CSV table of C-alpha atoms in Angstrom, one decimal:
chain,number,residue,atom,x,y,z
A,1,UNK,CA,43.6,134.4,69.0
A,2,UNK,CA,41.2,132.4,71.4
A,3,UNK,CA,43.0,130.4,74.4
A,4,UNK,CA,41.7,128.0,76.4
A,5,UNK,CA,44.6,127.2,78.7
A,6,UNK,CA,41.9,126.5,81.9
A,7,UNK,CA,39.3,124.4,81.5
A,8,UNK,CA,36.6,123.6,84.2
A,9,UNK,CA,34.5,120.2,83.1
A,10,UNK,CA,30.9,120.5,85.0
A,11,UNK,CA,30.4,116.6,86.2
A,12,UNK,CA,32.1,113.6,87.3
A,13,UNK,CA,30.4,110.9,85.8
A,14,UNK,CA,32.1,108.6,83.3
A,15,UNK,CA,32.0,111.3,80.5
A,16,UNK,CA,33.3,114.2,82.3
A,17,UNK,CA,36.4,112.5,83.6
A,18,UNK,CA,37.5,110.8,80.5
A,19,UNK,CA,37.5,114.4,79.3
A,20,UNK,CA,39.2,115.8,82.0
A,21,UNK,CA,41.8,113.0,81.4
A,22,UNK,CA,42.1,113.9,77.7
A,23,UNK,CA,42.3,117.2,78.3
A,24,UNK,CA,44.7,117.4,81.2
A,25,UNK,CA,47.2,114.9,79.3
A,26,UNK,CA,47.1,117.6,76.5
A,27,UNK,CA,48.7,119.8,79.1
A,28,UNK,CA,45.1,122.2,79.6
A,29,UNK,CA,44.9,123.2,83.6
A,30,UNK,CA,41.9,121.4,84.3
A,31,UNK,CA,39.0,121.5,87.4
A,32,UNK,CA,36.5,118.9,87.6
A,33,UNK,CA,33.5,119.4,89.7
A,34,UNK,CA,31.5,116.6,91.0
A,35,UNK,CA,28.8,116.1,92.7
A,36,UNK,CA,29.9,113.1,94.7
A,37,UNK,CA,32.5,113.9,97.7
A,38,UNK,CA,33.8,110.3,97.1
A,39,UNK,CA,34.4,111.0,93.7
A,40,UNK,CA,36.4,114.7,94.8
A,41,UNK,CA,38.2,112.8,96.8
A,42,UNK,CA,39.4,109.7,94.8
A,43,UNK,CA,40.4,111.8,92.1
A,44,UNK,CA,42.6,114.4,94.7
A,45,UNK,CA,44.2,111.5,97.0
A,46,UNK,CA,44.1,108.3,94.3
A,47,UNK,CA,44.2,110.0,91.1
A,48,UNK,CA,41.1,107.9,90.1
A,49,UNK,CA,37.6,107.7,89.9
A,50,UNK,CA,36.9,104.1,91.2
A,51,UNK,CA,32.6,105.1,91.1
A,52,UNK,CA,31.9,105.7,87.7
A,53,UNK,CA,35.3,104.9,85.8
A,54,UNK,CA,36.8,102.2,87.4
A,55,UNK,CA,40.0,100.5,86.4
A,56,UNK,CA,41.8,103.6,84.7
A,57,UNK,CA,44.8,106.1,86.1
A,58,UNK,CA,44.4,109.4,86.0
A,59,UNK,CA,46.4,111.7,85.7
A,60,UNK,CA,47.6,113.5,89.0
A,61,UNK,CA,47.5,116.6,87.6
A,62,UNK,CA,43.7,117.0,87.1
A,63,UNK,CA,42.3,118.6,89.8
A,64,UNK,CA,38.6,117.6,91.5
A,65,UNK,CA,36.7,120.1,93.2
A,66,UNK,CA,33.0,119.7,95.2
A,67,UNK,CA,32.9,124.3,94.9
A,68,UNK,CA,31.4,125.4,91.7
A,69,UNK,CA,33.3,128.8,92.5
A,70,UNK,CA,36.3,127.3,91.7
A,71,UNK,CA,35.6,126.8,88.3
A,72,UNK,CA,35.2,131.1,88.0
A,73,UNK,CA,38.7,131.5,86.4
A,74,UNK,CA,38.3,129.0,83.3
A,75,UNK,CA,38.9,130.0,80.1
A,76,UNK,CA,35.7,127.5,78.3
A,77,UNK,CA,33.4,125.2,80.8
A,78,UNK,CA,32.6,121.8,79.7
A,79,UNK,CA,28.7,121.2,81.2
A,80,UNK,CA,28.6,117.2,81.5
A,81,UNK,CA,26.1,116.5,83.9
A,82,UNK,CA,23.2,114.6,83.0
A,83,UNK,CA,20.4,116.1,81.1
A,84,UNK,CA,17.7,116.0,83.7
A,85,UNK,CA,20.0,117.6,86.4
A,86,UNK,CA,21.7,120.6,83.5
A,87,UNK,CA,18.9,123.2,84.5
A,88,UNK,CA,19.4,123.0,88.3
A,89,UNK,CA,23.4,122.9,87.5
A,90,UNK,CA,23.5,125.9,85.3
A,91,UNK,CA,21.3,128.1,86.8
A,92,UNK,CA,24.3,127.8,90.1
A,93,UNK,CA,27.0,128.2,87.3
A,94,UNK,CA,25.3,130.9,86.0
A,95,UNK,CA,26.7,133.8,88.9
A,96,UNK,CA,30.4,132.4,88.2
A,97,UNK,CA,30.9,131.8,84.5
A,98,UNK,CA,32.3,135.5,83.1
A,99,UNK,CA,30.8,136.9,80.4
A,100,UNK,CA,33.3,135.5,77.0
A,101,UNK,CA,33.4,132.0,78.5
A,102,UNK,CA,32.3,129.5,76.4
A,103,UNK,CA,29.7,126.7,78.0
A,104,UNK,CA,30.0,123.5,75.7
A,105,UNK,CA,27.4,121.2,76.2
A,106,UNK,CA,28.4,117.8,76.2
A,107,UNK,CA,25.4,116.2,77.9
A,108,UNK,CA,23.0,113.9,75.2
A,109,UNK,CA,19.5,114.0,75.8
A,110,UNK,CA,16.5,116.1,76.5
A,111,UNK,CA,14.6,117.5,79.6
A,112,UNK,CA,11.7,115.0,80.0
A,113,UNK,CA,9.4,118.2,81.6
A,114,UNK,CA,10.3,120.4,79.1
A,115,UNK,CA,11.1,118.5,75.8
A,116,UNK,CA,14.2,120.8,75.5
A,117,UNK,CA,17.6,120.2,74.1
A,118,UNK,CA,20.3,120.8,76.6
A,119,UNK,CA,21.9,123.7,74.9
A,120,UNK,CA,18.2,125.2,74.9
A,121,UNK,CA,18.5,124.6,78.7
A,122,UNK,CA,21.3,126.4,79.4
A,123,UNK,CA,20.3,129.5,76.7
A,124,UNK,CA,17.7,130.1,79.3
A,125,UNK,CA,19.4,129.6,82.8
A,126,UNK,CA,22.9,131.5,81.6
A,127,UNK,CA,21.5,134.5,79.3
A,128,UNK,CA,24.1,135.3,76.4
A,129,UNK,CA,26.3,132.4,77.3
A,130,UNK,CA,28.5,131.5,73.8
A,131,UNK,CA,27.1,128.1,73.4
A,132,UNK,CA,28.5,125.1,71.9
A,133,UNK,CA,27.3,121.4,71.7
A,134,UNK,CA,29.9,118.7,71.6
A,135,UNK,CA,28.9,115.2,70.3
A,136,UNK,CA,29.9,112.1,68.9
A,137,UNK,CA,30.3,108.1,69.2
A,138,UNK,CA,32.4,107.8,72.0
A,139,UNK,CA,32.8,105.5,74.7
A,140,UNK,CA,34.3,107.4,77.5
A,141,UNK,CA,36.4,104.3,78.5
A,142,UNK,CA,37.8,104.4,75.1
A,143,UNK,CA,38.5,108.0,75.1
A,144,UNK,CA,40.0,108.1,78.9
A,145,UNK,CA,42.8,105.2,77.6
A,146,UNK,CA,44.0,107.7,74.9
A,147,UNK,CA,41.7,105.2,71.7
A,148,UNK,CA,41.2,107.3,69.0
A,149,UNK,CA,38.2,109.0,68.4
A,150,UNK,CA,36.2,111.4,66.1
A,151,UNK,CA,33.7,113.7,67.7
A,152,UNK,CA,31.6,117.0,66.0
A,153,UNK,CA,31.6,120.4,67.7
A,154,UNK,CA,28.8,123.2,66.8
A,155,UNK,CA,28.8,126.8,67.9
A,156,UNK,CA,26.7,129.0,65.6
A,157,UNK,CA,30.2,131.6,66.0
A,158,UNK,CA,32.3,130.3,63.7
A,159,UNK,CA,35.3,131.5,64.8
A,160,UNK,CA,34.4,130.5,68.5
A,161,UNK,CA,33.7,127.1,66.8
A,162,UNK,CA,36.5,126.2,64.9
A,163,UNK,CA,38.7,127.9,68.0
A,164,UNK,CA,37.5,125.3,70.3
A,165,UNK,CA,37.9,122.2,68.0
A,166,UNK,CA,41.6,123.0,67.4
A,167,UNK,CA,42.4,123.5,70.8
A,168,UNK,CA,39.6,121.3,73.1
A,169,UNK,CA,41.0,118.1,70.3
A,170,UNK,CA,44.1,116.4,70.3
A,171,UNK,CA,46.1,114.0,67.9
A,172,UNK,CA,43.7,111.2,69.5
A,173,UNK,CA,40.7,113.1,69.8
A,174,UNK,CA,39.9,114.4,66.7
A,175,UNK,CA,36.7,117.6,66.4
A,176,UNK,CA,34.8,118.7,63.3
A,177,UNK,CA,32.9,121.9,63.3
A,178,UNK,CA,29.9,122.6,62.1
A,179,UNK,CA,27.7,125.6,63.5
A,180,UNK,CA,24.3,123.4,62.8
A,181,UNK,CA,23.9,122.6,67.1
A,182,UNK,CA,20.4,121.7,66.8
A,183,UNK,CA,21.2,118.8,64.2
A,184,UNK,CA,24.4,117.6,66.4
A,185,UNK,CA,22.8,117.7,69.8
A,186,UNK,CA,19.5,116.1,68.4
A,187,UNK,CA,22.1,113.2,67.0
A,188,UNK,CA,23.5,112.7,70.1
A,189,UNK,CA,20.1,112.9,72.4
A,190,UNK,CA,17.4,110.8,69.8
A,191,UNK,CA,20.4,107.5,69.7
A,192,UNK,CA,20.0,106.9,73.1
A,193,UNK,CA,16.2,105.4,72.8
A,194,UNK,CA,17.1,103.7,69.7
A,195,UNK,CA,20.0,102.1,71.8
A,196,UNK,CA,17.6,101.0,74.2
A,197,UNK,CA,15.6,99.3,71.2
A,198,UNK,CA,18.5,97.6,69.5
A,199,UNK,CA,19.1,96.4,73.2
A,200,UNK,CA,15.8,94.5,73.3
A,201,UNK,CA,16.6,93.0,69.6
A,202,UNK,CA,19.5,91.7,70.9
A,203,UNK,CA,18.8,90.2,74.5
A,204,UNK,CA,15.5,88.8,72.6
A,205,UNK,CA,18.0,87.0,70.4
A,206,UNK,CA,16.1,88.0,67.4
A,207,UNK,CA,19.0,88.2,65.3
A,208,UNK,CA,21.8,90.0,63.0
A,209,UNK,CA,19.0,90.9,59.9
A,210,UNK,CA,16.7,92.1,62.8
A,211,UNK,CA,19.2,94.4,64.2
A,212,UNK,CA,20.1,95.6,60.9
A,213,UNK,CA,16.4,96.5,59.8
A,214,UNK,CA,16.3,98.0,63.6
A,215,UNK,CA,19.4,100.3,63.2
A,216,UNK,CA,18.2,101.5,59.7
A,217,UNK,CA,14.4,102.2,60.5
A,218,UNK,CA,15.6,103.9,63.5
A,219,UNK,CA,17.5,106.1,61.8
A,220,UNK,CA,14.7,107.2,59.2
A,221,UNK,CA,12.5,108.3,62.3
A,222,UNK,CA,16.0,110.3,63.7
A,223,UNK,CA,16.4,112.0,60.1
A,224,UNK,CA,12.5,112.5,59.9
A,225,UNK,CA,12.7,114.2,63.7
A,226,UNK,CA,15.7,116.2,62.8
A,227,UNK,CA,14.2,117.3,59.3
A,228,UNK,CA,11.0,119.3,61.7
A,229,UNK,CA,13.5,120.6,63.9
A,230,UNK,CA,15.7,122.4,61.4
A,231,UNK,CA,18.6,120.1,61.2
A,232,UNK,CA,21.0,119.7,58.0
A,233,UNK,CA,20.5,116.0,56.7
A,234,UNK,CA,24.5,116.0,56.0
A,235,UNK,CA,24.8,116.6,60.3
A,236,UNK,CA,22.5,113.7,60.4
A,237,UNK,CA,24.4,111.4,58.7
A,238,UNK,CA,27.3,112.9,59.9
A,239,UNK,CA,29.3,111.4,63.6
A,240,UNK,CA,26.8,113.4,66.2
A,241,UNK,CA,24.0,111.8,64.1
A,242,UNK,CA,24.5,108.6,62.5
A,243,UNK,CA,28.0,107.7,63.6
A,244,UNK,CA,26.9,107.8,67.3
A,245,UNK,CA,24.0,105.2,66.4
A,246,UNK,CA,26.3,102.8,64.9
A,247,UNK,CA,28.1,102.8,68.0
A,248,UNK,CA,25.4,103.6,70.9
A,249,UNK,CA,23.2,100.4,69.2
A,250,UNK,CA,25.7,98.4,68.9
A,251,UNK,CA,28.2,97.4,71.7
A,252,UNK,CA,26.6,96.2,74.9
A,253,UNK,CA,29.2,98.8,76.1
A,254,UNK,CA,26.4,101.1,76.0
A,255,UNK,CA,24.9,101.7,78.9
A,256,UNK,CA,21.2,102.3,77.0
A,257,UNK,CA,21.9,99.5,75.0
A,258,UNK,CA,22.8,97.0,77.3
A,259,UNK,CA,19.7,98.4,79.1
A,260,UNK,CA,17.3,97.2,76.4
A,261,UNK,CA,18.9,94.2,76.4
A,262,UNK,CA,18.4,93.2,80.0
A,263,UNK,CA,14.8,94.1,79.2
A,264,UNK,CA,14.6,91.6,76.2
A,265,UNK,CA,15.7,88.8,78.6
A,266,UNK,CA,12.8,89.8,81.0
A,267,UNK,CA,14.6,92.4,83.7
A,268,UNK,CA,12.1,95.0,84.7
A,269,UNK,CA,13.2,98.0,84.3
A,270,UNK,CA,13.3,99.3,87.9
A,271,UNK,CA,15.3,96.7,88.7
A,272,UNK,CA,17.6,97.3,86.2
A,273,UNK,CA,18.1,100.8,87.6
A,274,UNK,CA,18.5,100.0,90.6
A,275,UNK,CA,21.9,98.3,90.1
A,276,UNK,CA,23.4,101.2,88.1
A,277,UNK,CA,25.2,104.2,89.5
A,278,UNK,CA,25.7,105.9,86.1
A,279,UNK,CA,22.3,107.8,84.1
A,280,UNK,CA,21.2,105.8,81.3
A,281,UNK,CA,20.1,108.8,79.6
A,282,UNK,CA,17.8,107.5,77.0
A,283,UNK,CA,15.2,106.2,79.9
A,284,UNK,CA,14.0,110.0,80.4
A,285,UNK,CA,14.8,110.9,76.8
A,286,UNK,CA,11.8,108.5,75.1
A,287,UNK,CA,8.9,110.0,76.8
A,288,UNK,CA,10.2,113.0,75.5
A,289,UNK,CA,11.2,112.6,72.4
A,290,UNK,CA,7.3,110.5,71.7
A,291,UNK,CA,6.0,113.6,73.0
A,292,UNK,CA,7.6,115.9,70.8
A,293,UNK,CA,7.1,113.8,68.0
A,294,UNK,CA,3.5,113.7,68.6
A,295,UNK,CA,3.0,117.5,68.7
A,296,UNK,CA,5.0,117.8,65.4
A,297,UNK,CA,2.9,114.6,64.0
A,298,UNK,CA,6.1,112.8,63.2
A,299,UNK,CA,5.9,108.9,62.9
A,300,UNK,CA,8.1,107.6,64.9
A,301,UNK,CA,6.7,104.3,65.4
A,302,UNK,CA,9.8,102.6,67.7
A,303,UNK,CA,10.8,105.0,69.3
A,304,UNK,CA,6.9,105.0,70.4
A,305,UNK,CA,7.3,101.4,71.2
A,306,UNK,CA,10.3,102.1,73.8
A,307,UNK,CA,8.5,104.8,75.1
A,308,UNK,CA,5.2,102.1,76.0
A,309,UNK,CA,7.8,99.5,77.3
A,310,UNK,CA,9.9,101.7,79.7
A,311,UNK,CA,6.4,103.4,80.8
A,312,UNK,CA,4.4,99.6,81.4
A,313,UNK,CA,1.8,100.0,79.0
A,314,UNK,CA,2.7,97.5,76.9
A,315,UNK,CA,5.1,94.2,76.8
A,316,UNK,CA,8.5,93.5,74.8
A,317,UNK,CA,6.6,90.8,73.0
A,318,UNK,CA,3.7,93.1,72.1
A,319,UNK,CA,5.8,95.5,71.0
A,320,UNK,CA,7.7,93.8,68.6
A,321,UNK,CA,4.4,92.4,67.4
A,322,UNK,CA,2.6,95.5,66.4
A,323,UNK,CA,5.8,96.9,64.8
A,324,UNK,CA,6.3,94.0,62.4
A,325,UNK,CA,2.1,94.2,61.7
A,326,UNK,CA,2.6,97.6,60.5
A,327,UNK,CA,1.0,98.6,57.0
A,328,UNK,CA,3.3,97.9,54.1
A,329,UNK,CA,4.8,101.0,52.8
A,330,UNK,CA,7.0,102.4,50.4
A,331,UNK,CA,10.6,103.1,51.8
A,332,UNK,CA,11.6,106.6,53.2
């Protein structure tokens, strides 16, 4: 039987330490590398991380660490650093992870040079790694308090798969498997520009029917995306899919959500930005997910419009205007 007694969890944001947290209170020997010394040392000396999740206790048993080495004995490494930074990170984990040890992705979004899916990343920069993708609605605040939560976990092995989910969950953080990544990890990267767009609905003040109609279209052109890449409908509309879009475009929690909505009250974006500490993921994610979705000729007609609002080519108001003068069309 597969153990995974010590885990090391790649990144200290937000994400990575409530998983560190959940996992460490399931009595796992956990590492967490950061980037950030003052995030090392807050989590060694005050048993928190006052940066990027303020107001919680930690655990003092989890362990920080700024040495990637020191993650070489794990049993299964957790890879939760940003998208745009995974390729630089796992090329310098790639000399230290051992051969069996599984890399689960838990990063949502996709390399804007590239257009590549994390997990695709990492294929590349750590050859024959055992791959899994782990995704989900999930506020990391939530999940750090010990809330309940429902999360998907794919790994083409099956046994590797369902291995993890029994022992990376917990009787508050429940895991499906599934072995369909490509549908799971295209869930959890393609809800993050749709946030952004539900954000705008909202801090335009457009309305409850408005963000209703946004939700649903947005999730036609997520199922249309998915269908070109390979991905099962049923993962779609599954929790890495649609369950994370219910949440991601729908609590102000979210940091791509409450994003859009500071740009429907008229915040530019760079300002914005400049006042966060924490990756809103779906800002790099748009251009290329409009890019991808031109090559495969996939209408995708809002995401487009957050793409041409985030890159200046075109105004919330304008925005919203073409999309409601759109042909008439029969439902899809």
């Amino acid at each position: 039987m597969m153990t995974f007694d010590r885990i090391g969890v790649v990144g200290g944001g937000a994400w990575g330490t409530a998983l560190a947290q959940t996992l460490t209170l399931a009595g796992r020997n956990v590492v967490l590398w950061a980037r950030e010394a003052e995030v090392v040392e807050d989590i060694n000396t005050r048993h928190v991380n006052r940066t990027f999740l303020p107001g919680l206790d930690l655990d003092p048993r989890l362990s920080a660490t700024h040495d990637l080495t020191d993650l070489g004995t794990a049993d299964a490494i957790l890879l939760v650093a940003p998208a745009q930074h995974t390729r630089a990170i796992s090329a310098a984990l790639q000399p230290i992870v051992a051969k069996d040890v599984p890399v689960v992705v838990c990063a949502k979004g996709i390399e804007q040079g590239s257009g590549q899916l994390v997990a695709q990343i990492v294929a590349q920069t750590i050859p024959g790694a055992r791959l899994a993708v782990l995704s989900g609605p999930s506020f990391a605040a939530d999940v750090a308090r010990g809330l309940p939560a429902a999360l998907t976990l794919a790994c083409r092995n099956e046994a590797l798969g369902r291995a993890l989910a029994e022992q990376l969950g917990g009787r508050q953080l429940r895991l499906y498997w599934s072995d369909d990544v490509v549908g799971v990890e295209l869930g959890g990267a393609l809800k993050n520009v749709l946030a952004i767009a539900a954000g705008i609905v909202d801090g335009k003040r457009l309305g409850a029917s408005a963000h209703a109609a946004l939700v649903t279209r947005g999730f036609a052109e997520m199922r249309r995306l998915g269908k070109a890449l390979g991905a099962r409908p049923e993962t779609m509309m599954g929790l890495s899919g649609f369950g994370d879009l219910v949440l991601t475009a729908g609590s102000p929690q979210s940091r791509n959500m409450s994003l859009g909505r500071a740009l429907g009250q008229g915040e530019a974006l760079d300002a914005v930005l400049s006042k966060r500490v924490a990756v809103t993921e779906g800002v790099y994610t748009a251009a290329a997910v409009a890019r991808l979705a031109a090559e495969k000729r996939i209408e995708m007609p809002i995401t487009d419009a957050v793409h041409a609002i985030l890159e200046g080519r075109t105004s919330v108001d304008d925005a919203i205007a073409d999309l409601m003068k759109r042909p008439f069309k029969a439902e899809d």
